[in-house]
Amino acid sequence: MAGSPDASDRERVGNSDAIAAAFADGPAYVPYLAVGDPDYESSLAYVEALDRGGADVIELGLPFSEPIAEGPTIQGAVVRALDGGMTPDRFFEFVETLDVDAPLVCMTYYNLIYQYGASEARSASDASGNAASHDGPASFVERAAEAGLEGFVVPDLPAEEADPLREACDEYGLDLVFIVAPTTRGERLERIMERVSGYVYVQARLGTTGAKSDVSDSTAESLDRLREYDVPKAVGFGISTGEHAERIVAGGADGIIVGSALVDIVAEGHEEERSVETVADQLAALSEELKAGAERGYATRVGTPGS
């Protein structure tokens, strides 16, 4: 877990060796898809296409009915996935079924994580006649580790309230990624960076998620604010082309996070009734473009001959 700039022990920036390895040698490409969009079997093929296209880490969205950090594109994916019957238990089955090399991170909202063990506690109470204690996020984290997940991104969880999840992640060896907005500064930034592990999600601009035709100029300023922290910095929000990826990494990012541009491909494929194979090939092709752009940006930044 990364510490503040004044922390004496800053050697451990993560629990997951797989996530650490993804950022260890050049820029990491971190794509996102909502699990179960538009249906379970198609979603499996689409996530595996991201891996085939060069993903270093894959963020898997566990759909929640109130995705407050998401724009219309990902909200649409969440609706399709929920309509298709996606649940936390089905999500874990999905993770266990996947055939990918990239480490997997769950992106979801805290209500689902916290409430996961509550039904079991209620059932125990009903059976025994005594109130059963609810262990907060621990049941969810334990099940996630069992399924093979390596970490979490929880957009609605303030750092000030994250200690129970942070402790559970440490117990089961998972990372906890926080989002840092362009306006995050001072004590709030330090609280986040004291609790983050694996990588920090650097929000390139204010607002909700969504692919853009250009990327924000505030990214460089955000990266400068985070430069003295050891944890890898992955930039997201608005990246949709190889050129975007190149610019972001050349400017100092350790990785890029791409969601809406990929979800758009899934949505268009669903609306236009394209075959699963066609959509998967499109996802792999855009992934290859984004990964190549990130690598060009890295070559420019480090001064590789011929870059």
Tab-separated table of N, CA and C in Angstrom, residues 29-111:
chain	number	residue	atom	x	y	z
A	29	TYR	N	-1.961	-1.323	-20.532
A	29	TYR	CA	-3.257	-1.062	-21.166
A	29	TYR	C	-4.318	-1.749	-20.323
A	30	VAL	N	-5.271	-0.951	-19.790
A	30	VAL	CA	-6.279	-1.447	-18.854
A	30	VAL	C	-7.674	-1.182	-19.435
A	31	PRO	N	-8.247	-2.143	-20.157
A	31	PRO	CA	-9.593	-1.962	-20.694
A	31	PRO	C	-10.668	-2.338	-19.679
A	32	TYR	N	-11.878	-1.828	-19.927
A	32	TYR	CA	-13.045	-2.099	-19.079
A	32	TYR	C	-14.198	-2.563	-19.937
A	33	LEU	N	-14.929	-3.560	-19.458
A	33	LEU	CA	-16.240	-3.914	-19.996
A	33	LEU	C	-17.158	-4.282	-18.829
A	34	ALA	N	-18.446	-4.031	-19.020
A	34	ALA	CA	-19.442	-4.456	-18.044
A	34	ALA	C	-19.737	-5.934	-18.257
A	35	VAL	N	-19.623	-6.719	-17.220
A	35	VAL	CA	-19.836	-8.163	-17.319
A	35	VAL	C	-21.319	-8.453	-17.549
A	36	GLY	N	-21.588	-9.313	-18.539
A	36	GLY	CA	-22.965	-9.673	-18.866
A	36	GLY	C	-23.590	-8.824	-19.942
A	37	ASP	N	-22.848	-7.907	-20.531
A	37	ASP	CA	-23.344	-7.030	-21.598
A	37	ASP	C	-22.952	-7.603	-22.954
A	38	PRO	N	-23.899	-7.906	-23.832
A	38	PRO	CA	-25.358	-7.865	-23.652
A	38	PRO	C	-25.929	-9.153	-23.062
A	39	ASP	N	-25.114	-10.199	-22.963
A	39	ASP	CA	-25.519	-11.455	-22.339
A	39	ASP	C	-24.260	-12.174	-21.867
A	40	TYR	N	-24.440	-13.211	-21.087
A	40	TYR	CA	-23.322	-13.879	-20.414
A	40	TYR	C	-22.310	-14.437	-21.411
A	41	GLU	N	-22.758	-15.224	-22.382
A	41	GLU	CA	-21.842	-15.900	-23.299
A	41	GLU	C	-21.111	-14.915	-24.199
A	42	SER	N	-21.829	-13.927	-24.716
A	42	SER	CA	-21.181	-12.915	-25.556
A	42	SER	C	-20.139	-12.146	-24.760
A	43	SER	N	-20.474	-11.826	-23.519
A	43	SER	CA	-19.560	-11.074	-22.668
A	43	SER	C	-18.273	-11.840	-22.424
A	44	LEU	N	-18.351	-13.137	-22.247
A	44	LEU	CA	-17.142	-13.947	-22.108
A	44	LEU	C	-16.235	-13.777	-23.324
A	45	ALA	N	-16.808	-13.874	-24.506
A	45	ALA	CA	-16.026	-13.747	-25.738
A	45	ALA	C	-15.420	-12.352	-25.854
A	46	TYR	N	-16.155	-11.342	-25.410
A	46	TYR	CA	-15.675	-9.966	-25.553
A	46	TYR	C	-14.516	-9.674	-24.590
A	47	VAL	N	-14.621	-10.157	-23.365
A	47	VAL	CA	-13.513	-9.948	-22.413
A	47	VAL	C	-12.270	-10.708	-22.879
A	48	GLU	N	-12.455	-11.900	-23.379
A	48	GLU	CA	-11.311	-12.670	-23.884
A	48	GLU	C	-10.686	-12.001	-25.106
A	49	ALA	N	-11.488	-11.258	-25.887
A	49	ALA	CA	-10.948	-10.505	-27.023
A	49	ALA	C	-10.042	-9.368	-26.553
A	50	LEU	N	-10.374	-8.741	-25.427
A	50	LEU	CA	-9.513	-7.692	-24.864
A	50	LEU	C	-8.152	-8.268	-24.499
A	51	ASP	N	-8.170	-9.450	-23.908
A	51	ASP	CA	-6.926	-10.124	-23.544
A	51	ASP	C	-6.114	-10.428	-24.798
A	52	ARG	N	-6.780	-10.912	-25.815
A	52	ARG	CA	-6.108	-11.227	-27.086
A	52	ARG	C	-5.519	-9.968	-27.728
A	53	GLY	N	-6.173	-8.836	-27.505
A	53	GLY	CA	-5.718	-7.579	-28.093
A	53	GLY	C	-4.588	-6.902	-27.344
A	54	GLY	N	-4.133	-7.486	-26.223
A	54	GLY	CA	-2.973	-6.937	-25.533
A	54	GLY	C	-3.225	-6.341	-24.175
A	55	ALA	N	-4.378	-6.607	-23.574
A	55	ALA	CA	-4.663	-6.063	-22.241
A	55	ALA	C	-3.627	-6.523	-21.228
A	56	ASP	N	-3.205	-5.599	-20.374
A	56	ASP	CA	-2.273	-5.927	-19.286
A	56	ASP	C	-3.014	-6.169	-17.974
A	57	VAL	N	-4.099	-5.446	-17.760
A	57	VAL	CA	-5.035	-5.637	-16.652
A	57	VAL	C	-6.412	-5.434	-17.259
A	58	ILE	N	-7.415	-6.172	-16.814
A	58	ILE	CA	-8.775	-5.979	-17.309
A	58	ILE	C	-9.678	-5.616	-16.144
A	59	GLU	N	-10.378	-4.481	-16.274
A	59	GLU	CA	-11.375	-4.084	-15.292
A	59	GLU	C	-12.728	-4.645	-15.708
A	60	LEU	N	-13.325	-5.431	-14.828
A	60	LEU	CA	-14.618	-6.051	-15.074
A	60	LEU	C	-15.676	-5.324	-14.256
A	61	GLY	N	-16.646	-4.732	-14.941
A	61	GLY	CA	-17.700	-4.021	-14.244
A	61	GLY	C	-18.762	-4.963	-13.719
A	62	LEU	N	-18.963	-4.977	-12.396
A	62	LEU	CA	-20.085	-5.687	-11.785
A	62	LEU	C	-21.251	-4.717	-11.747
A	63	PRO	N	-22.298	-4.958	-12.551
A	63	PRO	CA	-23.377	-3.968	-12.692
A	63	PRO	C	-24.095	-3.662	-11.387
A	64	PHE	N	-24.355	-2.384	-11.198
A	64	PHE	CA	-25.104	-1.882	-10.048
A	64	PHE	C	-26.190	-0.954	-10.594
A	65	SER	N	-27.340	-0.951	-9.960
A	65	SER	CA	-28.504	-0.239	-10.500
A	65	SER	C	-28.380	1.276	-10.475
A	66	GLU	N	-27.429	1.809	-9.695
A	66	GLU	CA	-27.260	3.264	-9.620
A	66	GLU	C	-25.797	3.628	-9.851
A	67	PRO	N	-25.311	3.516	-11.095
A	67	PRO	CA	-23.888	3.772	-11.393
A	67	PRO	C	-23.602	5.261	-11.528
A	68	ILE	N	-23.441	5.942	-10.398
A	68	ILE	CA	-23.404	7.402	-10.388
A	68	ILE	C	-22.190	7.997	-11.090
A	69	ALA	N	-21.106	7.241	-11.232
A	69	ALA	CA	-19.901	7.790	-11.857
A	69	ALA	C	-19.885	7.598	-13.363
A	70	GLU	N	-20.921	6.935	-13.904
A	70	GLU	CA	-20.886	6.549	-15.309
A	70	GLU	C	-21.735	7.462	-16.177
A	71	GLY	N	-21.274	7.651	-17.414
A	71	GLY	CA	-22.037	8.370	-18.405
A	71	GLY	C	-23.025	7.448	-19.101
A	72	PRO	N	-23.744	7.975	-20.114
A	72	PRO	CA	-24.798	7.197	-20.773
A	72	PRO	C	-24.312	5.888	-21.396
A	73	THR	N	-23.098	5.872	-21.933
A	73	THR	CA	-22.602	4.666	-22.596
A	73	THR	C	-22.531	3.488	-21.628
A	74	ILE	N	-21.870	3.680	-20.493
A	74	ILE	CA	-21.720	2.581	-19.545
A	74	ILE	C	-23.017	2.338	-18.778
A	75	GLN	N	-23.829	3.374	-18.568
A	75	GLN	CA	-25.143	3.151	-17.978
A	75	GLN	C	-25.961	2.198	-18.843
A	76	GLY	N	-25.877	2.368	-20.168
A	76	GLY	CA	-26.582	1.470	-21.077
A	76	GLY	C	-26.090	0.039	-20.949
A	77	ALA	N	-24.773	-0.127	-20.809
A	77	ALA	CA	-24.201	-1.466	-20.637
A	77	ALA	C	-24.685	-2.097	-19.343
A	78	VAL	N	-24.756	-1.310	-18.284
A	78	VAL	CA	-25.223	-1.803	-16.987
A	78	VAL	C	-26.671	-2.272	-17.092
A	79	VAL	N	-27.505	-1.498	-17.763
A	79	VAL	CA	-28.909	-1.872	-17.920
A	79	VAL	C	-29.024	-3.183	-18.691
A	80	ARG	N	-28.289	-3.313	-19.785
A	80	ARG	CA	-28.352	-4.552	-20.560
A	80	ARG	C	-27.907	-5.750	-19.727
A	81	ALA	N	-26.837	-5.565	-18.950
A	81	ALA	CA	-26.321	-6.666	-18.134
A	81	ALA	C	-27.314	-7.057	-17.039
A	82	LEU	N	-27.897	-6.070	-16.370
A	82	LEU	CA	-28.872	-6.369	-15.327
A	82	LEU	C	-30.111	-7.028	-15.919
A	83	ASP	N	-30.560	-6.540	-17.063
A	83	ASP	CA	-31.709	-7.157	-17.731
A	83	ASP	C	-31.411	-8.609	-18.116
A	84	GLY	N	-30.134	-8.906	-18.373
A	84	GLY	CA	-29.734	-10.262	-18.709
A	84	GLY	C	-29.536	-11.169	-17.507
A	85	GLY	N	-29.754	-10.635	-16.303
A	85	GLY	CA	-29.709	-11.464	-15.112
A	85	GLY	C	-28.381	-11.480	-14.376
A	86	MET	N	-27.501	-10.498	-14.611
A	86	MET	CA	-26.216	-10.489	-13.917
A	86	MET	C	-26.406	-10.165	-12.440
A	87	THR	N	-25.750	-10.936	-11.588
A	87	THR	CA	-25.764	-10.771	-10.136
A	87	THR	C	-24.331	-10.946	-9.633
A	88	PRO	N	-24.055	-10.603	-8.375
A	88	PRO	CA	-22.708	-10.844	-7.859
A	88	PRO	C	-22.269	-12.300	-7.960
A	89	ASP	N	-23.128	-13.239	-7.619
A	89	ASP	CA	-22.728	-14.645	-7.706
A	89	ASP	C	-22.481	-15.070	-9.153
A	90	ARG	N	-23.310	-14.591	-10.055
A	90	ARG	CA	-23.110	-14.888	-11.479
A	90	ARG	C	-21.817	-14.249	-11.967
A	91	PHE	N	-21.499	-13.078	-11.453
A	91	PHE	CA	-20.252	-12.390	-11.786
A	91	PHE	C	-19.049	-13.240	-11.389
A	92	PHE	N	-19.076	-13.790	-10.189
A	92	PHE	CA	-17.951	-14.623	-9.757
A	92	PHE	C	-17.822	-15.881	-10.619
A	93	GLU	N	-18.943	-16.461	-11.007
A	93	GLU	CA	-18.901	-17.608	-11.924
A	93	GLU	C	-18.264	-17.214	-13.255
A	94	PHE	N	-18.589	-16.025	-13.720
A	94	PHE	CA	-18.030	-15.491	-14.962
A	94	PHE	C	-16.511	-15.405	-14.861
A	95	VAL	N	-16.034	-14.829	-13.765
A	95	VAL	CA	-14.591	-14.687	-13.555
A	95	VAL	C	-13.905	-16.048	-13.567
A	96	GLU	N	-14.518	-17.024	-12.937
A	96	GLU	CA	-13.935	-18.364	-12.869
A	96	GLU	C	-13.941	-19.068	-14.222
A	97	THR	N	-14.844	-18.662	-15.106
A	97	THR	CA	-14.963	-19.292	-16.424
A	97	THR	C	-14.002	-18.682	-17.439
A	98	LEU	N	-13.637	-17.432	-17.254
A	98	LEU	CA	-12.788	-16.725	-18.221
A	98	LEU	C	-11.468	-17.452	-18.473
A	99	ASP	N	-11.017	-17.370	-19.732
A	99	ASP	CA	-9.711	-17.904	-20.114
A	99	ASP	C	-8.852	-16.744	-20.601
A	100	VAL	N	-8.207	-16.058	-19.675
A	100	VAL	CA	-7.388	-14.889	-19.983
A	100	VAL	C	-6.089	-14.947	-19.196
A	101	ASP	N	-5.087	-14.219	-19.687
A	101	ASP	CA	-3.806	-14.114	-18.985
A	101	ASP	C	-3.729	-12.874	-18.103
A	102	ALA	N	-4.423	-11.798	-18.485
A	102	ALA	CA	-4.329	-10.533	-17.759
A	102	ALA	C	-4.982	-10.653	-16.382
A	103	PRO	N	-4.408	-10.026	-15.359
A	103	PRO	CA	-5.066	-9.978	-14.048
A	103	PRO	C	-6.374	-9.210	-14.137
A	104	LEU	N	-7.329	-9.583	-13.293
A	104	LEU	CA	-8.690	-9.052	-13.352
A	104	LEU	C	-9.001	-8.218	-12.114
A	105	VAL	N	-9.601	-7.052	-12.354
A	105	VAL	CA	-9.993	-6.138	-11.286
A	105	VAL	C	-11.497	-5.917	-11.382
A	106	CYS	N	-12.179	-5.980	-10.262
A	106	CYS	CA	-13.623	-5.731	-10.215
A	106	CYS	C	-13.880	-4.246	-9.983
A	107	MET	N	-14.677	-3.655	-10.884
A	107	MET	CA	-15.106	-2.264	-10.693
A	107	MET	C	-16.597	-2.274	-10.372
A	108	THR	N	-16.940	-1.843	-9.164
A	108	THR	CA	-18.339	-1.847	-8.765
A	108	THR	C	-18.558	-0.824	-7.668
A	109	TYR	N	-19.760	-0.836	-7.097
A	109	TYR	CA	-20.138	0.148	-6.086
A	109	TYR	C	-20.239	-0.527	-4.719
A	110	TYR	N	-19.998	0.274	-3.689
A	110	TYR	CA	-19.757	-0.298	-2.365
A	110	TYR	C	-20.972	-1.019	-1.793
A	111	ASN	N	-22.166	-0.590	-2.162
A	111	ASN	CA	-23.357	-1.249	-1.639
A	111	ASN	C	-23.338	-2.744	-1.931
